[in-house]
Amino acid sequence: MDNQLPLDLQLLKKGSLVLRALKNDLRQKMLRLIHKKKRVTVTEIFQALNIEQSVASQQLAILRQQGIVNTERDGKKTYYSINYD
């Protein structure tokens, strides 16, 4: 009898990338802030966390690439919210 579980390697890789993105302390702080405020701009994030704008943007890009946050454009502003799905 074969006791091996069928594994979807692509799904496992995606899961590991999501976990890696969530492992970072700064990204966790950003997610807590976004969760609390529901929808925020990068300016609100870097000011609230007292970090450089470029650092906030880089970290948001990682969260966006992994599908952890959603973006919504409103004129010149981009709003970030958590993708709970």
PDB file of N, CA, C and O in Angstrom, residues 21-41 44-45 48-49 51 59-60 63 68-69 80-84:
ATOM      1  N   ALA A  21       7.329  35.983   3.839  1.00  0.00           N
ATOM      2  CA  ALA A  21       6.923  37.393   3.844  1.00  0.00           C
ATOM      3  C   ALA A  21       6.350  37.786   5.208  1.00  0.00           C
ATOM      4  O   ALA A  21       6.582  38.895   5.688  1.00  0.00           O
ATOM      5  N   LEU A  22       5.632  36.880   5.845  1.00  0.00           N
ATOM      6  CA  LEU A  22       5.008  37.176   7.136  1.00  0.00           C
ATOM      7  C   LEU A  22       5.983  37.090   8.300  1.00  0.00           C
ATOM      8  O   LEU A  22       5.703  37.598   9.386  1.00  0.00           O
ATOM      9  N   LYS A  23       7.119  36.479   8.090  1.00  0.00           N
ATOM     10  CA  LYS A  23       8.095  36.254   9.157  1.00  0.00           C
ATOM     11  C   LYS A  23       8.800  37.539   9.594  1.00  0.00           C
ATOM     12  O   LYS A  23       9.260  37.646  10.720  1.00  0.00           O
ATOM     13  N   ASN A  24       8.856  38.541   8.757  1.00  0.00           N
ATOM     14  CA  ASN A  24       9.590  39.776   9.005  1.00  0.00           C
ATOM     15  C   ASN A  24       8.855  40.669  10.013  1.00  0.00           C
ATOM     16  O   ASN A  24       7.663  40.941   9.867  1.00  0.00           O
ATOM     17  N   ASP A  25       9.589  41.153  11.035  1.00  0.00           N
ATOM     18  CA  ASP A  25       8.983  41.989  12.089  1.00  0.00           C
ATOM     19  C   ASP A  25       8.382  43.285  11.553  1.00  0.00           C
ATOM     20  O   ASP A  25       7.290  43.676  11.964  1.00  0.00           O
ATOM     21  N   LEU A  26       9.086  43.950  10.649  1.00  0.00           N
ATOM     22  CA  LEU A  26       8.571  45.204  10.108  1.00  0.00           C
ATOM     23  C   LEU A  26       7.294  44.967   9.308  1.00  0.00           C
ATOM     24  O   LEU A  26       6.318  45.716   9.436  1.00  0.00           O
ATOM     25  N   ARG A  27       7.272  43.927   8.508  1.00  0.00           N
ATOM     26  CA  ARG A  27       6.060  43.635   7.731  1.00  0.00           C
ATOM     27  C   ARG A  27       4.903  43.269   8.653  1.00  0.00           C
ATOM     28  O   ARG A  27       3.751  43.608   8.379  1.00  0.00           O
ATOM     29  N   GLN A  28       5.191  42.608   9.770  1.00  0.00           N
ATOM     30  CA  GLN A  28       4.139  42.306  10.743  1.00  0.00           C
ATOM     31  C   GLN A  28       3.561  43.590  11.338  1.00  0.00           C
ATOM     32  O   GLN A  28       2.341  43.726  11.492  1.00  0.00           O
ATOM     33  N   LYS A  29       4.431  44.559  11.665  1.00  0.00           N
ATOM     34  CA  LYS A  29       3.963  45.850  12.178  1.00  0.00           C
ATOM     35  C   LYS A  29       3.100  46.561  11.138  1.00  0.00           C
ATOM     36  O   LYS A  29       2.066  47.152  11.468  1.00  0.00           O
ATOM     37  N   MET A  30       3.539  46.496   9.892  1.00  0.00           N
ATOM     38  CA  MET A  30       2.777  47.132   8.819  1.00  0.00           C
ATOM     39  C   MET A  30       1.394  46.490   8.691  1.00  0.00           C
ATOM     40  O   MET A  30       0.388  47.196   8.550  1.00  0.00           O
ATOM     41  N   LEU A  31       1.353  45.179   8.766  1.00  0.00           N
ATOM     42  CA  LEU A  31       0.070  44.476   8.647  1.00  0.00           C
ATOM     43  C   LEU A  31      -0.854  44.798   9.821  1.00  0.00           C
ATOM     44  O   LEU A  31      -2.066  44.938   9.642  1.00  0.00           O
ATOM     45  N   ARG A  32      -0.288  44.919  11.009  1.00  0.00           N
ATOM     46  CA  ARG A  32      -1.114  45.293  12.172  1.00  0.00           C
ATOM     47  C   ARG A  32      -1.721  46.681  11.963  1.00  0.00           C
ATOM     48  O   ARG A  32      -2.896  46.905  12.274  1.00  0.00           O
ATOM     49  N   LEU A  33      -0.913  47.613  11.456  1.00  0.00           N
ATOM     50  CA  LEU A  33      -1.394  48.966  11.195  1.00  0.00           C
ATOM     51  C   LEU A  33      -2.485  48.962  10.126  1.00  0.00           C
ATOM     52  O   LEU A  33      -3.535  49.602  10.295  1.00  0.00           O
ATOM     53  N   ILE A  34      -2.251  48.245   9.052  1.00  0.00           N
ATOM     54  CA  ILE A  34      -3.256  48.168   7.978  1.00  0.00           C
ATOM     55  C   ILE A  34      -4.538  47.529   8.506  1.00  0.00           C
ATOM     56  O   ILE A  34      -5.639  48.008   8.223  1.00  0.00           O
ATOM     57  N   HIS A  35      -4.403  46.476   9.290  1.00  0.00           N
ATOM     58  CA  HIS A  35      -5.579  45.806   9.870  1.00  0.00           C
ATOM     59  C   HIS A  35      -6.369  46.771  10.750  1.00  0.00           C
ATOM     60  O   HIS A  35      -7.595  46.840  10.663  1.00  0.00           O
ATOM     61  N   LYS A  36      -5.661  47.524  11.575  1.00  0.00           N
ATOM     62  CA  LYS A  36      -6.304  48.455  12.508  1.00  0.00           C
ATOM     63  C   LYS A  36      -7.047  49.566  11.770  1.00  0.00           C
ATOM     64  O   LYS A  36      -8.164  49.923  12.122  1.00  0.00           O
ATOM     65  N   LYS A  37      -6.408  50.129  10.724  1.00  0.00           N
ATOM     66  CA  LYS A  37      -6.994  51.267  10.010  1.00  0.00           C
ATOM     67  C   LYS A  37      -7.844  50.856   8.810  1.00  0.00           C
ATOM     68  O   LYS A  37      -8.472  51.698   8.185  1.00  0.00           O
ATOM     69  N   LYS A  38      -7.805  49.578   8.447  1.00  0.00           N
ATOM     70  CA  LYS A  38      -8.569  49.021   7.317  1.00  0.00           C
ATOM     71  C   LYS A  38      -7.977  49.362   5.943  1.00  0.00           C
ATOM     72  O   LYS A  38      -7.914  48.528   5.073  1.00  0.00           O
ATOM     73  N   ARG A  39      -7.565  50.609   5.758  1.00  0.00           N
ATOM     74  CA  ARG A  39      -7.068  51.063   4.453  1.00  0.00           C
ATOM     75  C   ARG A  39      -6.120  52.236   4.693  1.00  0.00           C
ATOM     76  O   ARG A  39      -6.505  53.226   5.326  1.00  0.00           O
ATOM     77  N   VAL A  40      -4.880  52.133   4.215  1.00  0.00           N
ATOM     78  CA  VAL A  40      -3.892  53.183   4.462  1.00  0.00           C
ATOM     79  C   VAL A  40      -3.039  53.441   3.235  1.00  0.00           C
ATOM     80  O   VAL A  40      -2.928  52.582   2.354  1.00  0.00           O
ATOM     81  N   THR A  41      -2.420  54.616   3.201  1.00  0.00           N
ATOM     82  CA  THR A  41      -1.467  54.943   2.150  1.00  0.00           C
ATOM     83  C   THR A  41      -0.059  54.643   2.652  1.00  0.00           C
ATOM     84  O   THR A  41       0.163  54.486   3.854  1.00  0.00           O
ATOM     85  N   GLU A  44       1.013  57.183   5.275  1.00  0.00           N
ATOM     86  CA  GLU A  44       0.529  56.902   6.629  1.00  0.00           C
ATOM     87  C   GLU A  44       1.366  55.816   7.298  1.00  0.00           C
ATOM     88  O   GLU A  44       1.651  55.900   8.496  1.00  0.00           O
ATOM     89  N   ILE A  45       1.774  54.843   6.520  1.00  0.00           N
ATOM     90  CA  ILE A  45       2.562  53.733   7.078  1.00  0.00           C
ATOM     91  C   ILE A  45       3.940  54.213   7.513  1.00  0.00           C
ATOM     92  O   ILE A  45       4.358  53.980   8.645  1.00  0.00           O
ATOM     93  N   ALA A  48       3.688  56.559  10.566  1.00  0.00           N
ATOM     94  CA  ALA A  48       3.275  55.881  11.801  1.00  0.00           C
ATOM     95  C   ALA A  48       4.381  54.992  12.358  1.00  0.00           C
ATOM     96  O   ALA A  48       4.533  54.876  13.575  1.00  0.00           O
ATOM     97  N   LEU A  49       5.163  54.370  11.478  1.00  0.00           N
ATOM     98  CA  LEU A  49       6.204  53.441  11.920  1.00  0.00           C
ATOM     99  C   LEU A  49       7.584  54.097  11.998  1.00  0.00           C
ATOM    100  O   LEU A  49       8.555  53.429  12.356  1.00  0.00           O
ATOM    101  N   ILE A  51       9.704  55.152   9.653  1.00  0.00           N
ATOM    102  CA  ILE A  51      10.668  54.535   8.743  1.00  0.00           C
ATOM    103  C   ILE A  51      10.735  55.372   7.467  1.00  0.00           C
ATOM    104  O   ILE A  51       9.899  56.252   7.246  1.00  0.00           O
ATOM    105  N   GLN A  59       8.844  47.025   1.404  1.00  0.00           N
ATOM    106  CA  GLN A  59       8.176  45.993   2.192  1.00  0.00           C
ATOM    107  C   GLN A  59       6.744  45.754   1.696  1.00  0.00           C
ATOM    108  O   GLN A  59       6.273  44.617   1.654  1.00  0.00           O
ATOM    109  N   LEU A  60       6.068  46.821   1.306  1.00  0.00           N
ATOM    110  CA  LEU A  60       4.720  46.671   0.748  1.00  0.00           C
ATOM    111  C   LEU A  60       4.757  45.901  -0.571  1.00  0.00           C
ATOM    112  O   LEU A  60       3.848  45.122  -0.869  1.00  0.00           O
ATOM    113  N   LEU A  63       4.785  42.263   0.262  1.00  0.00           N
ATOM    114  CA  LEU A  63       3.453  41.823   0.703  1.00  0.00           C
ATOM    115  C   LEU A  63       2.485  41.754  -0.473  1.00  0.00           C
ATOM    116  O   LEU A  63       1.656  40.847  -0.558  1.00  0.00           O
ATOM    117  N   ILE A  68      -0.720  39.276  -0.069  1.00  0.00           N
ATOM    118  CA  ILE A  68      -1.131  39.495   1.319  1.00  0.00           C
ATOM    119  C   ILE A  68      -1.881  40.816   1.463  1.00  0.00           C
ATOM    120  O   ILE A  68      -2.761  40.945   2.304  1.00  0.00           O
ATOM    121  N   VAL A  69      -1.526  41.800   0.631  1.00  0.00           N
ATOM    122  CA  VAL A  69      -2.239  43.078   0.651  1.00  0.00           C
ATOM    123  C   VAL A  69      -2.808  43.369  -0.730  1.00  0.00           C
ATOM    124  O   VAL A  69      -2.301  42.915  -1.747  1.00  0.00           O
ATOM    125  N   TYR A  80      -3.647  50.712   0.630  1.00  0.00           N
ATOM    126  CA  TYR A  80      -3.336  49.313   0.903  1.00  0.00           C
ATOM    127  C   TYR A  80      -4.333  48.777   1.926  1.00  0.00           C
ATOM    128  O   TYR A  80      -4.680  49.466   2.886  1.00  0.00           O
ATOM    129  N   SER A  81      -4.785  47.569   1.681  1.00  0.00           N
ATOM    130  CA  SER A  81      -5.664  46.880   2.621  1.00  0.00           C
ATOM    131  C   SER A  81      -5.233  45.404   2.649  1.00  0.00           C
ATOM    132  O   SER A  81      -4.542  44.937   1.745  1.00  0.00           O
ATOM    133  N   ILE A  82      -5.635  44.712   3.685  1.00  0.00           N
ATOM    134  CA  ILE A  82      -5.253  43.305   3.821  1.00  0.00           C
ATOM    135  C   ILE A  82      -6.166  42.432   2.969  1.00  0.00           C
ATOM    136  O   ILE A  82      -7.383  42.611   2.951  1.00  0.00           O
ATOM    137  N   ASN A  83      -5.567  41.493   2.282  1.00  0.00           N
ATOM    138  CA  ASN A  83      -6.311  40.512   1.493  1.00  0.00           C
ATOM    139  C   ASN A  83      -6.598  39.326   2.413  1.00  0.00           C
ATOM    140  O   ASN A  83      -5.769  38.451   2.588  1.00  0.00           O
ATOM    141  N   TYR A  84      -7.757  39.318   3.026  1.00  0.00           N
ATOM    142  CA  TYR A  84      -8.099  38.259   3.983  1.00  0.00           C
ATOM    143  C   TYR A  84      -8.414  36.932   3.300  1.00  0.00           C
ATOM    144  O   TYR A  84      -8.446  35.903   3.955  1.00  0.00           O
TER     145      TYR A  84
END
